[in-house]
PDB file of C-alpha atoms in Angstrom:
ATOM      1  CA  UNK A  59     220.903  16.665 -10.647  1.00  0.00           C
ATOM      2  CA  UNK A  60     220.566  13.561  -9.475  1.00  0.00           C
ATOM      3  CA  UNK A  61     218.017  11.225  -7.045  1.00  0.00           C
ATOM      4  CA  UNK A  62     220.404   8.245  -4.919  1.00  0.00           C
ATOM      5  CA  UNK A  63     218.924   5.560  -3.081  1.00  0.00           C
ATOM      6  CA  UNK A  64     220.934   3.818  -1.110  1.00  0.00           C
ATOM      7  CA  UNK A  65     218.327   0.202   0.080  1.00  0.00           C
ATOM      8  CA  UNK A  66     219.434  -0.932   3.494  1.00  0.00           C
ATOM      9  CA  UNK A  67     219.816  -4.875   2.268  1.00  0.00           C
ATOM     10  CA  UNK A  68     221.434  -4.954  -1.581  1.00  0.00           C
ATOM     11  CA  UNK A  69     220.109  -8.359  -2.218  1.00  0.00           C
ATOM     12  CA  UNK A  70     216.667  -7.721  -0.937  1.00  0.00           C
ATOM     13  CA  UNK A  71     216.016  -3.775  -2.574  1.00  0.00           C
ATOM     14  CA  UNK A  72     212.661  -4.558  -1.346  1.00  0.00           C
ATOM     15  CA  UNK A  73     213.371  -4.535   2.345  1.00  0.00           C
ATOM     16  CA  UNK A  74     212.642  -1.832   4.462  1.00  0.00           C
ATOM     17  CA  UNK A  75     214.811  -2.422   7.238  1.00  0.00           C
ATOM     18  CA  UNK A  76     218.165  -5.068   7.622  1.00  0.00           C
ATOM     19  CA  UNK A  77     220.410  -4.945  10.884  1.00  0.00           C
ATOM     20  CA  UNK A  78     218.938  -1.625  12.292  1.00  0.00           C
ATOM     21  CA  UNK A  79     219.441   0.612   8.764  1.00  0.00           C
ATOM     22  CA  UNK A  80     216.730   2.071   6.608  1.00  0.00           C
ATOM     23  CA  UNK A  81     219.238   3.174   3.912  1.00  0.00           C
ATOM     24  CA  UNK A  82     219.468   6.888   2.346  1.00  0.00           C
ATOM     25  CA  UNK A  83     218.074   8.792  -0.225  1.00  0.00           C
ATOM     26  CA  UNK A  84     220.241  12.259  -1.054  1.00  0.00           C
ATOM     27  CA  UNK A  85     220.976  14.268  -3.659  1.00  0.00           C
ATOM     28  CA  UNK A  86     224.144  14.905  -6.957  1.00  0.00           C
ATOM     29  CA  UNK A  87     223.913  18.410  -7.984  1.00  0.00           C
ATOM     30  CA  UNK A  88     226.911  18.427 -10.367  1.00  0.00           C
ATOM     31  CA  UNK A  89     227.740  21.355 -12.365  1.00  0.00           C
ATOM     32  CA  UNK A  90     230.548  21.560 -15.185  1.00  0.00           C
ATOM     33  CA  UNK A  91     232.275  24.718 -15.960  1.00  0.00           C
ATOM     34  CA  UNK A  92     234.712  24.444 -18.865  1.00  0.00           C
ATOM     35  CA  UNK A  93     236.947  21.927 -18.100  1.00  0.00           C
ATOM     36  CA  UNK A  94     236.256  22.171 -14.278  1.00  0.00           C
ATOM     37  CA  UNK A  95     233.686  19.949 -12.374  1.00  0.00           C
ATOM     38  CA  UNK A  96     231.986  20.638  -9.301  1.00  0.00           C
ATOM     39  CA  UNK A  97     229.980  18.402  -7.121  1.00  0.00           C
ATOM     40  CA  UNK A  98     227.873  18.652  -3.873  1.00  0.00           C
ATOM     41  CA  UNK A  99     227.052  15.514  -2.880  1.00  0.00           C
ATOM     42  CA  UNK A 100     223.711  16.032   0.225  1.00  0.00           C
ATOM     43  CA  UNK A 101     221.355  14.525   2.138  1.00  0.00           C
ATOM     44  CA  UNK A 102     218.888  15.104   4.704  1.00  0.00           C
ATOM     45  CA  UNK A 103     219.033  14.051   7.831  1.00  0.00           C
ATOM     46  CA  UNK A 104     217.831  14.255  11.875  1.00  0.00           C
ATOM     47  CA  UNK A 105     219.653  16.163  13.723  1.00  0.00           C
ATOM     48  CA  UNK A 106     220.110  13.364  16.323  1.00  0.00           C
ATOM     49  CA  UNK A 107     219.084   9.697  15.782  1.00  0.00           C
ATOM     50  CA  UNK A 108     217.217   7.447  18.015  1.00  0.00           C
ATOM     51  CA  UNK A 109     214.589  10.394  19.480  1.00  0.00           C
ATOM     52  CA  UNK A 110     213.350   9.959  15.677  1.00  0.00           C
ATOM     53  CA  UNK A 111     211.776   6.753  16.243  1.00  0.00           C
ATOM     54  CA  UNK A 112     210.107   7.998  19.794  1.00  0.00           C
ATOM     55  CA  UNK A 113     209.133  11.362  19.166  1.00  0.00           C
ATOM     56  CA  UNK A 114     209.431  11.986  14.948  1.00  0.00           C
ATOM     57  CA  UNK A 115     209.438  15.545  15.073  1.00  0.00           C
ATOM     58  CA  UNK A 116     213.034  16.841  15.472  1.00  0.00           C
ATOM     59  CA  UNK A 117     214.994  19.832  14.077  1.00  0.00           C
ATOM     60  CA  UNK A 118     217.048  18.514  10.660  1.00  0.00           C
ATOM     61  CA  UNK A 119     220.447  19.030   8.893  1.00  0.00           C
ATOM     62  CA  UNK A 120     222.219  18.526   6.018  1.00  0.00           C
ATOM     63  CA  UNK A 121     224.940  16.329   5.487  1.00  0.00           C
ATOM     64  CA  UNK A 122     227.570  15.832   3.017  1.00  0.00           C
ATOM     65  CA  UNK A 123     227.391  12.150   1.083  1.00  0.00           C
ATOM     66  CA  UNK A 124     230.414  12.224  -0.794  1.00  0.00           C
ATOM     67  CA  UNK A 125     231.532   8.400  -1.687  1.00  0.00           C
ATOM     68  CA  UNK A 126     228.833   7.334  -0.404  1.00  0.00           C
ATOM     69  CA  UNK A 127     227.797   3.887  -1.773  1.00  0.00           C
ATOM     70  CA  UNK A 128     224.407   3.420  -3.497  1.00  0.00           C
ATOM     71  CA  UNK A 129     222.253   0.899  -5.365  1.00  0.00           C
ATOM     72  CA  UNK A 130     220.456   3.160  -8.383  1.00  0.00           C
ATOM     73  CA  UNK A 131     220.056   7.071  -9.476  1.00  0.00           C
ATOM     74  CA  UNK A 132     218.328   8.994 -12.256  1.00  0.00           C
ATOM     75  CA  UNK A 133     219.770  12.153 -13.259  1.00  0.00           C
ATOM     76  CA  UNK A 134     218.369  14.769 -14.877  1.00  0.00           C
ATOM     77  CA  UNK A 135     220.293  17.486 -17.210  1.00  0.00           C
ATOM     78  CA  UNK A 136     219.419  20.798 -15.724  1.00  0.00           C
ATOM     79  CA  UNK A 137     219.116  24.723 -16.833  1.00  0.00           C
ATOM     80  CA  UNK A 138     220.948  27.641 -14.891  1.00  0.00           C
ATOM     81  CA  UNK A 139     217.497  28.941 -14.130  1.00  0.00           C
ATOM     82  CA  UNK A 140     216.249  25.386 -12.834  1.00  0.00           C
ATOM     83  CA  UNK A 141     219.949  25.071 -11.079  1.00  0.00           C
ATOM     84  CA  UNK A 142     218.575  27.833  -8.977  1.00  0.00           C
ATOM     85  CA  UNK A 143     215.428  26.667  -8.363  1.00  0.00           C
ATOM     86  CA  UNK A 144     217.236  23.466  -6.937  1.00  0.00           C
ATOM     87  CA  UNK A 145     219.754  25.892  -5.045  1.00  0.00           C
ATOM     88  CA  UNK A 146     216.624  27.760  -2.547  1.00  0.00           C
ATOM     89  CA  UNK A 147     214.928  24.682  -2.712  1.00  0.00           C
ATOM     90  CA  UNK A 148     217.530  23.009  -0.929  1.00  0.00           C
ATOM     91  CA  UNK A 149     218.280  25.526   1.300  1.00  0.00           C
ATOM     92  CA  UNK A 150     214.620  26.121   2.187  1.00  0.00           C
ATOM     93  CA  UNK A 151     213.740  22.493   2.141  1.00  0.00           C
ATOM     94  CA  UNK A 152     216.864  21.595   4.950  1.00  0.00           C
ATOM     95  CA  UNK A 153     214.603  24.410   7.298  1.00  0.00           C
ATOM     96  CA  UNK A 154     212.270  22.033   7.759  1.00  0.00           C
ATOM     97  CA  UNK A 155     211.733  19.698  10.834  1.00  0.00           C
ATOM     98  CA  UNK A 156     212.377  16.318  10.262  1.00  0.00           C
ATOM     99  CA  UNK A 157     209.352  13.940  10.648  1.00  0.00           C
ATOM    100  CA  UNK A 158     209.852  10.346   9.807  1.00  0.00           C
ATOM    101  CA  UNK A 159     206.563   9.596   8.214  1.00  0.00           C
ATOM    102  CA  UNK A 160     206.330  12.925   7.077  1.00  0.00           C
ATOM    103  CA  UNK A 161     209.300  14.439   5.906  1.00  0.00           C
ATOM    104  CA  UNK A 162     212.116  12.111   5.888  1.00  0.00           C
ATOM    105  CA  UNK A 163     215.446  12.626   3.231  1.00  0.00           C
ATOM    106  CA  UNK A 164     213.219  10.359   1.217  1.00  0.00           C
ATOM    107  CA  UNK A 165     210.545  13.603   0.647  1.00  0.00           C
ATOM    108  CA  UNK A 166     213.678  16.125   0.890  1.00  0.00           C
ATOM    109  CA  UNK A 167     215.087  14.834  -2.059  1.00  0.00           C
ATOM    110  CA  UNK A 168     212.295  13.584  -4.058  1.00  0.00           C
ATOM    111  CA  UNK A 169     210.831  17.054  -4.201  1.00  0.00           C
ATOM    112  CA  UNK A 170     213.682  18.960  -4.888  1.00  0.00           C
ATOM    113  CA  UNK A 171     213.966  16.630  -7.849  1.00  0.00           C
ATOM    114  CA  UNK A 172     210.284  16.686  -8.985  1.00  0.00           C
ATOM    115  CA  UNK A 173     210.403  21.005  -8.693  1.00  0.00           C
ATOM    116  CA  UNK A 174     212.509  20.584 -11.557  1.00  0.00           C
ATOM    117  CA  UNK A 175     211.285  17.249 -13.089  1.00  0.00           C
ATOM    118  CA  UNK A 176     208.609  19.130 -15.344  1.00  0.00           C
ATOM    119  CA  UNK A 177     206.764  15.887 -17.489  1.00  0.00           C
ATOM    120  CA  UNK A 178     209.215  13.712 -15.963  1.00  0.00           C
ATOM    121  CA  UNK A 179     208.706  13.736 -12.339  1.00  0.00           C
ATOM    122  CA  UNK A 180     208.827  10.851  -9.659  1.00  0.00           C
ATOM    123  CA  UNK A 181     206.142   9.323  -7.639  1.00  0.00           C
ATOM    124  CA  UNK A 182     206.050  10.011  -4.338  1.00  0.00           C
ATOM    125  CA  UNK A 183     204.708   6.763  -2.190  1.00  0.00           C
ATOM    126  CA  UNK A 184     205.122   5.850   1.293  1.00  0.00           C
ATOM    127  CA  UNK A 185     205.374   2.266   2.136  1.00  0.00           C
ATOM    128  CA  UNK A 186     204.990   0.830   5.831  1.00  0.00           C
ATOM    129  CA  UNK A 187     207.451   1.040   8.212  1.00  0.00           C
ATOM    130  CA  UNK A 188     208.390  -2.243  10.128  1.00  0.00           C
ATOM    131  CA  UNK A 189     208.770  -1.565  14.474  1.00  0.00           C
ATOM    132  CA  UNK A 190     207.735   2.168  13.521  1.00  0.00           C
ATOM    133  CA  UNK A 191     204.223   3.422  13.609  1.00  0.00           C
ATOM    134  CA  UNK A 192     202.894   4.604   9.978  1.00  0.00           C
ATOM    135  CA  UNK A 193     204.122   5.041   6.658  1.00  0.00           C
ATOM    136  CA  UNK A 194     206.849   7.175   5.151  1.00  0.00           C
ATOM    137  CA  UNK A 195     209.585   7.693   2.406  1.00  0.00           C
ATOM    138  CA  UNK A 196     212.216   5.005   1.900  1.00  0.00           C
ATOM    139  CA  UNK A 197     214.804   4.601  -0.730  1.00  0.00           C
ATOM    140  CA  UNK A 198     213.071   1.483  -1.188  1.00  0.00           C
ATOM    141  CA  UNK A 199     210.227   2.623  -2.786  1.00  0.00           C
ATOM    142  CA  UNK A 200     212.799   4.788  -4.857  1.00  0.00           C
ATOM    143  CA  UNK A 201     214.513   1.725  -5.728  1.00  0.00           C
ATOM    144  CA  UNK A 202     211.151  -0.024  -7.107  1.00  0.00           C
ATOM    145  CA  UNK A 203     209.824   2.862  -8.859  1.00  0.00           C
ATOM    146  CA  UNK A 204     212.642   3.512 -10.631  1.00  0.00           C
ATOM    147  CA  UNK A 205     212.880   0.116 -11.645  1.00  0.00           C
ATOM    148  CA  UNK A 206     209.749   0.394 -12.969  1.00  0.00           C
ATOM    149  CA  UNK A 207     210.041   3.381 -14.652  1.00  0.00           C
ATOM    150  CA  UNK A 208     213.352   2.222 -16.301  1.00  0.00           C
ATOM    151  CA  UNK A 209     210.521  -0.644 -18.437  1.00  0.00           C
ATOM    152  CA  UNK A 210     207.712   1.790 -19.121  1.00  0.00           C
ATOM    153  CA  UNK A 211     208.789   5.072 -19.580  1.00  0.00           C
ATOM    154  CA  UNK A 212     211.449   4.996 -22.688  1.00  0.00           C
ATOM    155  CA  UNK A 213     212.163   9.027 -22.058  1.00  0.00           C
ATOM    156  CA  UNK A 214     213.891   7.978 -18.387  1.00  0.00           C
ATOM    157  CA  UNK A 215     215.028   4.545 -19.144  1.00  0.00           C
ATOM    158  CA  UNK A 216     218.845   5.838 -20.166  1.00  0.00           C
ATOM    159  CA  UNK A 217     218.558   8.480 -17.056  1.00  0.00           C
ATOM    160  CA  UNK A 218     218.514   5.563 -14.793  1.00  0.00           C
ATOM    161  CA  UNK A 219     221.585   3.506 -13.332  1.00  0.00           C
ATOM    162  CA  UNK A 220     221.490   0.677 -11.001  1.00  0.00           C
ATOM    163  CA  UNK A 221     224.525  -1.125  -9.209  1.00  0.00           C
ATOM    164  CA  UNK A 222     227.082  -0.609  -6.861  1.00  0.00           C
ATOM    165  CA  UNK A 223     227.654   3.355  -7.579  1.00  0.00           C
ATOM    166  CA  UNK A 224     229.566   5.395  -5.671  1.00  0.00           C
ATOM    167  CA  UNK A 225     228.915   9.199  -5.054  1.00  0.00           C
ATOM    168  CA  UNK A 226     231.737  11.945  -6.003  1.00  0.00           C
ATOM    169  CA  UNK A 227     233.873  13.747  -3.626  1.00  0.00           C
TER     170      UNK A 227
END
């Protein structure tokens, strides 16, 4: 499994917002079967987008990332058992209403990730939004954390990429 932030400005990871984007965070499950390879590539998402920033309460779904470009990841081998676990997660998880200082793809995928995560798991912080009322998730804050956690903690450092990555078909 794997945790993708995609920052809406690649020279400023830091920034929030840049020409009316917010960037992504979504989800790699990836699982390998012999010589076979199978990847579902996910995010979570508003069903439509501008009521979000009037009314943030509005019915979700899921939608396929595949080649999507991104700025960093950490990825985390998984069991069959904990597979699973990610598997109804998911599915329960995309039930949910999305709420953009509540639960954004930013909280989707971050607990997924941390149901799994065990001594490893990733902080959750919201950071202010800019022209929206409140806090919330952004794969900026994924972006920084991981960055941090890629100095101090020597058990995720190799689990964490940053550059121009592209997601699988």
């Amino acid at each position: 499994i794997s945790v993708c932030a995609d920052v809406p400005n690649d020279k400023k990871p830091w920034k929030v917002a840049y020409r009316q984007e917010t960037g992504h965070v979504f989800l790699i499950l990836q699982k390998i079967s012999g010589i076979d390879t199978i990847n579902k590539v996910f995010g979570f998402y508003p069903k439509s987008g501008l009521p979000v920033l009037f009314f943030k309460k509005i019915k979700s779904q899921i939608k396929d990332n595949s080649e999507r470009v991104y700025e960093v990841d950490v990825t985390k081998e998984i069991s069959a058992a904990e597979f699973d676990t990610v598997l109804t997660r998911s599915i329960v998880d995309a039930q949910r209403v999305y709420h953009i200082n509540k639960f954004n793809c930013y909280d989707y995928a971050l607990g997924i990730f941390n149901s799994i995560a065990g001594e490893h798991p990733l902080p959750v912080r919201h950071i202010r939004f800019p022209f929206i009322f409140g806090k919330g998730g952004s794969p900026c804050a994924v972006y920084q954390d991981l960055r941090t956690l890629k100095v101090v903690d020597p058990a995720l450092a190799s689990c964490i990429r940053f550059g121009t990555l592209i997601a699988p078909l």
